[in-house]
CSV table of N, CA and C in Angstrom, one decimal:
chain,number,residue,atom,x,y,z
D,1,MET,N,25.4,-13.9,-8.0
D,1,MET,CA,24.4,-12.9,-7.5
D,1,MET,C,25.0,-11.5,-7.8
D,2,HIS,N,24.3,-10.7,-8.3
D,2,HIS,CA,24.7,-9.3,-8.6
D,2,HIS,C,24.6,-8.5,-7.3
D,3,PRO,N,25.4,-7.5,-7.1
D,3,PRO,CA,25.4,-6.7,-5.8
D,3,PRO,C,24.0,-6.2,-5.5
D,4,GLU,N,23.3,-5.7,-6.5
D,4,GLU,CA,21.9,-5.2,-6.2
D,4,GLU,C,20.9,-6.3,-5.8
D,5,GLU,N,21.2,-7.5,-6.2
D,5,GLU,CA,20.3,-8.6,-5.8
D,5,GLU,C,20.6,-9.0,-4.3
D,6,SER,N,21.9,-9.0,-3.9
D,6,SER,CA,22.2,-9.3,-2.5
D,6,SER,C,21.7,-8.2,-1.7
D,7,GLU,N,21.7,-7.0,-2.1
D,7,GLU,CA,21.2,-5.9,-1.3
D,7,GLU,C,19.8,-6.1,-1.1
D,8,ALA,N,19.0,-6.4,-2.2
D,8,ALA,CA,17.5,-6.6,-2.1
D,8,ALA,C,17.2,-7.7,-1.1
D,9,ALA,N,18.0,-8.7,-1.1
D,9,ALA,CA,17.7,-9.9,-0.3
D,9,ALA,C,17.9,-9.5,1.2
D,10,MET,N,18.7,-8.5,1.5
D,10,MET,CA,19.0,-8.2,3.0
D,10,MET,C,18.1,-6.9,3.3
D,11,ALA,N,17.4,-6.4,2.4
D,11,ALA,CA,16.5,-5.2,2.6
D,11,ALA,C,15.5,-5.5,3.7
D,12,GLY,N,15.3,-4.5,4.5
D,12,GLY,CA,14.3,-4.6,5.4
D,12,GLY,C,12.9,-4.2,5.0
D,13,LYS,N,12.0,-4.3,5.8
D,13,LYS,CA,10.5,-4.0,5.6
D,13,LYS,C,10.3,-2.6,5.3
D,14,ALA,N,9.2,-2.3,4.5
D,14,ALA,CA,8.8,-1.0,4.2
D,14,ALA,C,7.2,-0.9,4.4
D,15,VAL,N,6.8,0.1,5.2
D,15,VAL,CA,5.5,0.4,5.4
D,15,VAL,C,5.1,1.8,5.0
D,16,ILE,N,4.1,1.9,4.0
D,16,ILE,CA,3.6,3.1,3.5
D,16,ILE,C,2.3,3.3,4.1
D,17,SER,N,2.1,4.4,4.8
D,17,SER,CA,0.8,4.7,5.4
D,17,SER,C,0.1,5.7,4.6
D,18,LEU,N,-1.0,5.4,4.1
D,18,LEU,CA,-1.8,6.3,3.2
D,18,LEU,C,-3.2,6.6,3.9
D,19,THR,N,-3.5,7.9,4.0
D,19,THR,CA,-4.8,8.3,4.5
D,19,THR,C,-5.6,9.1,3.5
D,20,THR,N,-5.0,9.3,2.3
D,20,THR,CA,-5.6,10.1,1.3
D,20,THR,C,-6.2,9.2,0.2
D,21,GLY,N,-7.4,9.5,-0.3
D,21,GLY,CA,-8.0,8.8,-1.4
D,21,GLY,C,-7.9,9.6,-2.7
D,22,LEU,N,-8.9,9.4,-3.5
D,22,LEU,CA,-8.9,10.1,-4.9
D,22,LEU,C,-9.1,11.5,-4.8
D,23,GLU,N,-9.4,12.1,-3.7
D,23,GLU,CA,-9.6,13.6,-3.5
D,23,GLU,C,-8.1,14.2,-3.7
D,24,ASP,N,-7.1,13.5,-3.7
D,24,ASP,CA,-5.7,14.0,-3.9
D,24,ASP,C,-5.1,12.9,-4.7
D,25,PRO,N,-5.3,12.7,-6.0
D,25,PRO,CA,-4.7,11.6,-6.8
D,25,PRO,C,-3.2,11.7,-6.9
D,26,GLU,N,-2.7,12.9,-6.9
D,26,GLU,CA,-1.2,13.0,-6.9
D,26,GLU,C,-0.5,12.5,-5.7
D,27,LYS,N,-1.1,12.7,-4.6
D,27,LYS,CA,-0.5,12.2,-3.4
D,27,LYS,C,-0.7,10.6,-3.3
D,28,VAL,N,-1.7,10.1,-3.7
D,28,VAL,CA,-2.0,8.7,-3.9
D,28,VAL,C,-0.9,8.1,-4.9
D,29,THR,N,-0.7,8.7,-6.0
D,29,THR,CA,0.3,8.2,-7.0
D,29,THR,C,1.7,8.2,-6.3
D,30,VAL,N,2.0,9.2,-5.7
D,30,VAL,CA,3.4,9.3,-5.0
D,30,VAL,C,3.5,8.1,-3.9
D,31,ALA,N,2.5,7.9,-3.2
D,31,ALA,CA,2.6,6.8,-2.2
D,31,ALA,C,2.7,5.5,-2.8
D,32,PHE,N,2.1,5.2,-4.0
D,32,PHE,CA,2.1,4.0,-4.7
D,32,PHE,C,3.4,3.9,-5.4
D,33,LEU,N,4.0,4.9,-5.9
D,33,LEU,CA,5.4,4.8,-6.5
D,33,LEU,C,6.4,4.5,-5.5
D,34,VAL,N,6.3,4.9,-4.3
D,34,VAL,CA,7.2,4.5,-3.2
D,34,VAL,C,7.0,3.1,-2.8
D,35,ALA,N,5.7,2.7,-2.8
D,35,ALA,CA,5.4,1.3,-2.4
D,35,ALA,C,5.9,0.4,-3.5
D,36,VAL,N,5.7,0.6,-4.7
D,36,VAL,CA,6.1,-0.2,-5.9
D,36,VAL,C,7.6,-0.2,-5.8
D,37,GLY,N,8.2,0.9,-5.6
D,37,GLY,CA,9.8,0.9,-5.6
D,37,GLY,C,10.2,0.0,-4.5
D,38,ALA,N,9.7,0.0,-3.4
D,38,ALA,CA,10.1,-0.9,-2.3
D,38,ALA,C,9.9,-2.3,-2.6
D,39,ALA,N,8.7,-2.6,-3.0
D,39,ALA,CA,8.4,-4.0,-3.4
D,39,ALA,C,9.1,-4.6,-4.5
D,40,GLU,N,9.4,-3.8,-5.6
D,40,GLU,CA,10.2,-4.3,-6.7
D,40,GLU,C,11.6,-4.4,-6.4
D,41,ALA,N,12.1,-3.7,-5.3
D,41,ALA,CA,13.4,-3.9,-4.8
D,41,ALA,C,13.6,-5.1,-3.9
D,42,GLY,N,12.6,-5.8,-3.7
D,42,GLY,CA,12.6,-7.0,-2.9
D,42,GLY,C,12.4,-6.8,-1.4
D,43,ARG,N,11.8,-5.6,-1.0
D,43,ARG,CA,11.6,-5.4,0.4
D,43,ARG,C,10.1,-6.0,0.6
D,44,PRO,N,9.9,-6.6,1.7
D,44,PRO,CA,8.6,-7.0,2.1
D,44,PRO,C,7.9,-5.6,2.4
D,45,THR,N,6.7,-5.3,1.6
D,45,THR,CA,6.1,-4.0,1.6
D,45,THR,C,4.6,-4.1,2.0
D,46,LEU,N,4.2,-3.2,3.0
D,46,LEU,CA,2.9,-3.2,3.4
D,46,LEU,C,2.3,-1.8,3.3
D,47,MET,N,1.1,-1.6,2.7
D,47,MET,CA,0.6,-0.3,2.7
D,47,MET,C,-0.5,-0.3,3.6
D,48,PHE,N,-0.5,0.6,4.6
D,48,PHE,CA,-1.5,0.7,5.6
D,48,PHE,C,-2.5,1.8,5.2
D,49,GLN,N,-3.7,1.5,5.0
D,49,GLN,CA,-4.6,2.4,4.5
D,49,GLN,C,-5.7,2.8,5.5
D,50,ALA,N,-5.9,4.1,5.7
D,50,ALA,CA,-6.8,4.6,6.7
D,50,ALA,C,-7.6,5.7,6.1
D,51,LYS,N,-8.6,6.2,6.8
D,51,LYS,CA,-9.5,7.3,6.4
D,51,LYS,C,-10.0,7.0,4.9
D,52,GLU,N,-9.9,7.9,4.0
D,52,GLU,CA,-10.4,7.9,2.7
D,52,GLU,C,-9.5,6.8,1.8
D,53,ALA,N,-8.4,6.5,2.2
D,53,ALA,CA,-7.5,5.6,1.5
D,53,ALA,C,-8.1,4.2,1.5
D,54,VAL,N,-9.0,3.9,2.5
D,54,VAL,CA,-9.5,2.5,2.5
D,54,VAL,C,-10.3,2.3,1.3
D,55,ARG,N,-10.9,3.2,0.5
D,55,ARG,CA,-11.6,2.9,-0.6
D,55,ARG,C,-10.8,2.4,-1.8
D,56,LEU,N,-9.4,2.7,-1.7
D,56,LEU,CA,-8.5,2.3,-2.7
D,56,LEU,C,-8.2,0.9,-2.7
D,57,ALA,N,-8.6,0.2,-1.6
D,57,ALA,CA,-8.5,-1.2,-1.5
D,57,ALA,C,-9.7,-2.0,-2.1
D,58,LEU,N,-10.6,-1.3,-2.6
D,58,LEU,CA,-11.8,-2.0,-3.3
D,58,LEU,C,-11.7,-2.0,-4.8
D,59,THR,N,-12.1,-3.1,-5.3
D,59,THR,CA,-12.0,-3.4,-6.7
D,59,THR,C,-12.6,-2.2,-7.5
D,60,GLY,N,-11.8,-1.8,-8.6
D,60,GLY,CA,-12.3,-0.8,-9.5
D,60,GLY,C,-12.4,0.7,-8.9
D,61,VAL,N,-11.8,1.0,-7.8
D,61,VAL,CA,-11.7,2.3,-7.3
D,61,VAL,C,-10.6,3.1,-7.8
D,62,ALA,N,-9.4,2.5,-7.6
D,62,ALA,CA,-8.2,3.2,-8.0
D,62,ALA,C,-8.0,3.3,-9.5
D,63,THR,N,-8.5,4.2,-10.2
D,63,THR,CA,-8.6,4.4,-11.6
D,63,THR,C,-8.0,5.8,-11.8
D,64,GLY,N,-7.7,5.9,-13.1
D,64,GLY,CA,-7.3,7.3,-13.7
D,64,GLY,C,-5.8,7.4,-13.6
D,65,VAL,N,-5.5,8.7,-14.0
D,65,VAL,CA,-4.0,9.2,-14.1
D,65,VAL,C,-4.0,10.5,-13.3
D,66,ALA,N,-3.1,10.7,-12.4
D,66,ALA,CA,-3.1,11.8,-11.5
D,66,ALA,C,-2.7,13.1,-12.3
D,67,CYS,N,-1.7,12.9,-13.2
D,67,CYS,CA,-1.1,14.1,-13.9
D,67,CYS,C,-0.5,13.8,-15.2
D,68,ASP,N,-0.2,14.7,-16.0
D,68,ASP,CA,0.4,14.5,-17.3
D,68,ASP,C,1.8,13.8,-17.0
D,69,GLY,N,2.0,12.7,-17.7
D,69,GLY,CA,3.2,11.9,-17.4
D,69,GLY,C,3.2,11.1,-16.3
D,70,CYS,N,2.3,11.0,-15.5
D,70,CYS,CA,2.2,10.2,-14.3
D,70,CYS,C,1.7,8.7,-14.8
D,71,PRO,N,2.2,7.7,-14.1
D,71,PRO,CA,1.5,6.4,-14.5
D,71,PRO,C,0.2,6.2,-13.9
D,72,SER,N,-0.6,5.3,-14.6
D,72,SER,CA,-2.0,5.3,-14.2
D,72,SER,C,-2.1,4.5,-12.9
D,73,LEU,N,-3.0,4.8,-12.1
D,73,LEU,CA,-3.2,4.0,-10.8
D,73,LEU,C,-3.4,2.5,-11.0
D,74,PRO,N,-4.2,2.1,-12.0
D,74,PRO,CA,-4.3,0.6,-12.2
D,74,PRO,C,-2.9,0.0,-12.5
D,75,SER,N,-2.1,0.6,-13.3
D,75,SER,CA,-0.7,0.0,-13.6
D,75,SER,C,0.1,-0.1,-12.3
D,76,LEU,N,0.0,1.0,-11.5
D,76,LEU,CA,0.8,0.9,-10.2
D,76,LEU,C,0.3,-0.2,-9.3
D,77,LEU,N,-1.1,-0.4,-9.3
D,77,LEU,CA,-1.6,-1.4,-8.4
D,77,LEU,C,-1.3,-2.8,-8.9
D,78,THR,N,-1.2,-2.9,-10.2
D,78,THR,CA,-0.8,-4.2,-10.9
D,78,THR,C,0.7,-4.4,-10.5
D,79,ARG,N,1.6,-3.5,-10.7
D,79,ARG,CA,3.0,-3.7,-10.4
D,79,ARG,C,3.2,-4.0,-8.9
D,80,TYR,N,2.5,-3.4,-8.1
D,80,TYR,CA,2.6,-3.6,-6.6
D,80,TYR,C,2.2,-5.0,-6.2
D,81,GLU,N,1.1,-5.5,-6.8
D,81,GLU,CA,0.6,-6.8,-6.6
D,81,GLU,C,1.6,-7.8,-7.1
D,82,GLN,N,2.1,-7.7,-8.4
D,82,GLN,CA,3.0,-8.6,-8.9
D,82,GLN,C,4.4,-8.6,-8.2
D,83,ALA,N,4.7,-7.5,-7.4
D,83,ALA,CA,6.0,-7.6,-6.6
D,83,ALA,C,5.7,-8.0,-5.2
D,84,GLY,N,4.5,-8.5,-4.9
D,84,GLY,CA,4.2,-9.1,-3.7
D,84,GLY,C,3.8,-8.1,-2.6
D,85,GLY,N,3.5,-6.9,-3.1
D,85,GLY,CA,3.0,-5.8,-2.0
D,85,GLY,C,1.6,-6.3,-1.5
D,86,ARG,N,1.5,-5.9,-0.2
D,86,ARG,CA,0.2,-6.2,0.5
D,86,ARG,C,-0.4,-4.9,1.2
D,87,TYR,N,-1.6,-5.1,1.4
D,87,TYR,CA,-2.5,-3.9,2.0
D,87,TYR,C,-3.0,-4.3,3.4
D,88,LEU,N,-3.0,-3.4,4.3
D,88,LEU,CA,-3.7,-3.7,5.6
D,88,LEU,C,-4.6,-2.4,5.7
D,89,VAL,N,-5.9,-2.7,5.7
D,89,VAL,CA,-6.9,-1.8,5.6
D,89,VAL,C,-7.6,-1.5,7.0
D,90,CYS,N,-7.6,-0.3,7.5
D,90,CYS,CA,-8.1,0.0,8.8
D,90,CYS,C,-9.5,-0.4,8.9
D,91,PRO,N,-9.9,-1.4,9.8
D,91,PRO,CA,-11.3,-1.8,9.9
D,91,PRO,C,-12.3,-0.8,10.4
D,92,VAL,N,-11.7,0.1,11.2
D,92,VAL,CA,-12.7,1.1,11.8
D,92,VAL,C,-13.1,2.0,10.7
D,93,CYS,N,-12.1,2.5,10.0
D,93,CYS,CA,-12.4,3.4,8.8
D,93,CYS,C,-13.3,2.7,7.8
D,94,PHE,N,-13.0,1.4,7.4
D,94,PHE,CA,-13.6,0.7,6.4
D,94,PHE,C,-15.1,0.6,6.8
D,95,ASN,N,-15.3,0.0,8.0
D,95,ASN,CA,-16.7,-0.2,8.5
D,95,ASN,C,-17.5,1.1,8.7
D,96,ALA,N,-16.8,2.1,9.1
D,96,ALA,CA,-17.6,3.4,9.3
D,96,ALA,C,-18.1,3.9,8.0
D,97,LYS,N,-17.5,3.5,6.9
D,97,LYS,CA,-18.0,3.9,5.5
D,97,LYS,C,-18.9,2.8,5.0
D,98,GLN,N,-19.2,1.7,5.7
D,98,GLN,CA,-20.1,0.7,5.4
D,98,GLN,C,-19.9,0.0,4.1
D,99,LEU,N,-18.5,-0.2,3.9
D,99,LEU,CA,-17.9,-0.9,2.7
D,99,LEU,C,-18.0,-2.4,2.8
D,100,ASP,N,-18.0,-3.2,1.8
D,100,ASP,CA,-18.1,-4.5,1.6
D,100,ASP,C,-16.7,-5.2,1.6
D,101,LYS,N,-16.3,-6.0,2.6
D,101,LYS,CA,-15.0,-6.6,2.5
D,101,LYS,C,-14.9,-7.6,1.4
D,102,GLY,N,-16.0,-8.1,0.8
D,102,GLY,CA,-16.0,-8.9,-0.2
D,102,GLY,C,-15.5,-8.3,-1.5
D,103,ASP,N,-15.3,-6.9,-1.5
D,103,ASP,CA,-14.9,-6.2,-2.7
D,103,ASP,C,-13.4,-5.9,-2.6
D,104,LEU,N,-12.7,-6.4,-1.6
D,104,LEU,CA,-11.3,-6.0,-1.4
D,104,LEU,C,-10.5,-6.6,-2.5
D,105,ILE,N,-9.4,-5.9,-3.0
D,105,ILE,CA,-8.6,-6.3,-4.0
D,105,ILE,C,-7.6,-7.4,-3.5
D,106,THR,N,-7.0,-8.0,-4.4
D,106,THR,CA,-6.0,-9.0,-4.1
D,106,THR,C,-4.9,-8.5,-3.2
D,107,GLY,N,-4.6,-9.1,-2.1
D,107,GLY,CA,-3.5,-8.7,-1.2
D,107,GLY,C,-4.0,-7.8,-0.1
D,108,ALA,N,-5.3,-7.4,-0.1
D,108,ALA,CA,-5.7,-6.6,0.9
D,108,ALA,C,-6.5,-7.3,2.0
D,109,GLU,N,-6.3,-7.0,3.2
D,109,GLU,CA,-7.0,-7.5,4.3
D,109,GLU,C,-7.3,-6.4,5.3
D,110,LEU,N,-8.4,-6.6,6.1
D,110,LEU,CA,-8.7,-5.7,7.2
D,110,LEU,C,-7.8,-5.9,8.4
D,111,GLY,N,-7.2,-4.9,9.0
D,111,GLY,CA,-6.4,-5.0,10.1
D,111,GLY,C,-6.0,-3.7,10.7
D,112,GLY,N,-5.8,-3.5,11.9
D,112,GLY,CA,-5.5,-2.3,12.5
D,112,GLY,C,-4.1,-2.2,13.1
D,113,SER,N,-3.9,-1.4,14.1
D,113,SER,CA,-2.6,-1.1,14.7
D,113,SER,C,-1.9,-2.5,15.2
D,114,VAL,N,-2.7,-3.3,15.8
D,114,VAL,CA,-2.1,-4.5,16.4
D,114,VAL,C,-1.6,-5.3,15.2
D,115,GLN,N,-2.3,-5.6,14.1
D,115,GLN,CA,-1.8,-6.4,13.1
D,115,GLN,C,-0.6,-5.6,12.4
D,116,LEU,N,-0.7,-4.3,12.3
D,116,LEU,CA,0.5,-3.6,11.7
D,116,LEU,C,1.7,-3.9,12.5
D,117,TRP,N,1.6,-3.8,13.8
D,117,TRP,CA,2.8,-3.9,14.6
D,117,TRP,C,3.3,-5.4,14.6
D,118,GLN,N,2.4,-6.4,14.5
D,118,GLN,CA,2.8,-7.7,14.3
D,118,GLN,C,3.5,-7.9,13.1
D,119,TRP,N,3.0,-7.4,12.0
D,119,TRP,CA,3.7,-7.4,10.6
D,119,TRP,C,5.2,-6.8,10.8
D,120,ILE,N,5.2,-5.7,11.4
D,120,ILE,CA,6.5,-5.0,11.5
D,120,ILE,C,7.5,-5.9,12.2
D,121,GLY,N,7.0,-6.5,13.4
D,121,GLY,CA,7.9,-7.3,14.1
D,121,GLY,C,9.1,-6.6,14.8
D,122,ASP,N,10.0,-7.4,15.3
D,122,ASP,CA,11.1,-6.8,16.1
D,122,ASP,C,12.2,-6.2,15.3
D,123,GLU,N,12.2,-6.5,13.9
D,123,GLU,CA,13.3,-6.0,13.1
D,123,GLU,C,13.0,-4.6,12.6
D,124,GLY,N,11.8,-4.2,12.8
D,124,GLY,CA,11.4,-2.7,12.4
D,124,GLY,C,11.1,-2.7,11.0
D,125,ALA,N,10.9,-1.4,10.5
D,125,ALA,CA,10.6,-1.1,9.1
D,125,ALA,C,10.9,0.3,8.8
D,126,THR,N,11.2,0.6,7.6
D,126,THR,CA,11.2,2.1,7.0
D,126,THR,C,9.8,2.4,6.8
D,127,THR,N,9.5,3.6,7.2
D,127,THR,CA,8.0,4.1,7.0
D,127,THR,C,8.0,5.3,6.2
D,128,PHE,N,6.9,5.4,5.4
D,128,PHE,CA,6.6,6.6,4.7
D,128,PHE,C,5.1,7.0,5.0
D,129,SER,N,4.7,8.2,5.1
D,129,SER,CA,3.4,8.5,5.4
D,129,SER,C,2.9,9.6,4.5
D,130,TYR,N,1.7,9.4,4.0
D,130,TYR,CA,1.0,10.2,3.0
D,130,TYR,C,-0.4,10.4,3.3
């Protein structure tokens, strides 16, 4: 085993909290880059989506490229999914927008703060908020 592989195996959980949607695509891109980096490094990774970010958990919404030289949002979502990343989507925000949970992307489920704390568990997590 290479040193970086054993490091990844011992890595702790990562939680990325995102409240911004496509109204600020650069912020969304940065949040996904951090999430992808954690997941691809072998960390169990969860993106908690609230406010406008809940729309990003719907099929076909996270599209486009935020800036010149930025990776496309669909490519980041694909990488995140392939690395085992998951989404926890605020049900209050989701339902307030009258969205359809049948349209959730792979790896996304409705869940609030109780489910978030259950996922984090006693070992804790490194968190980022966007």
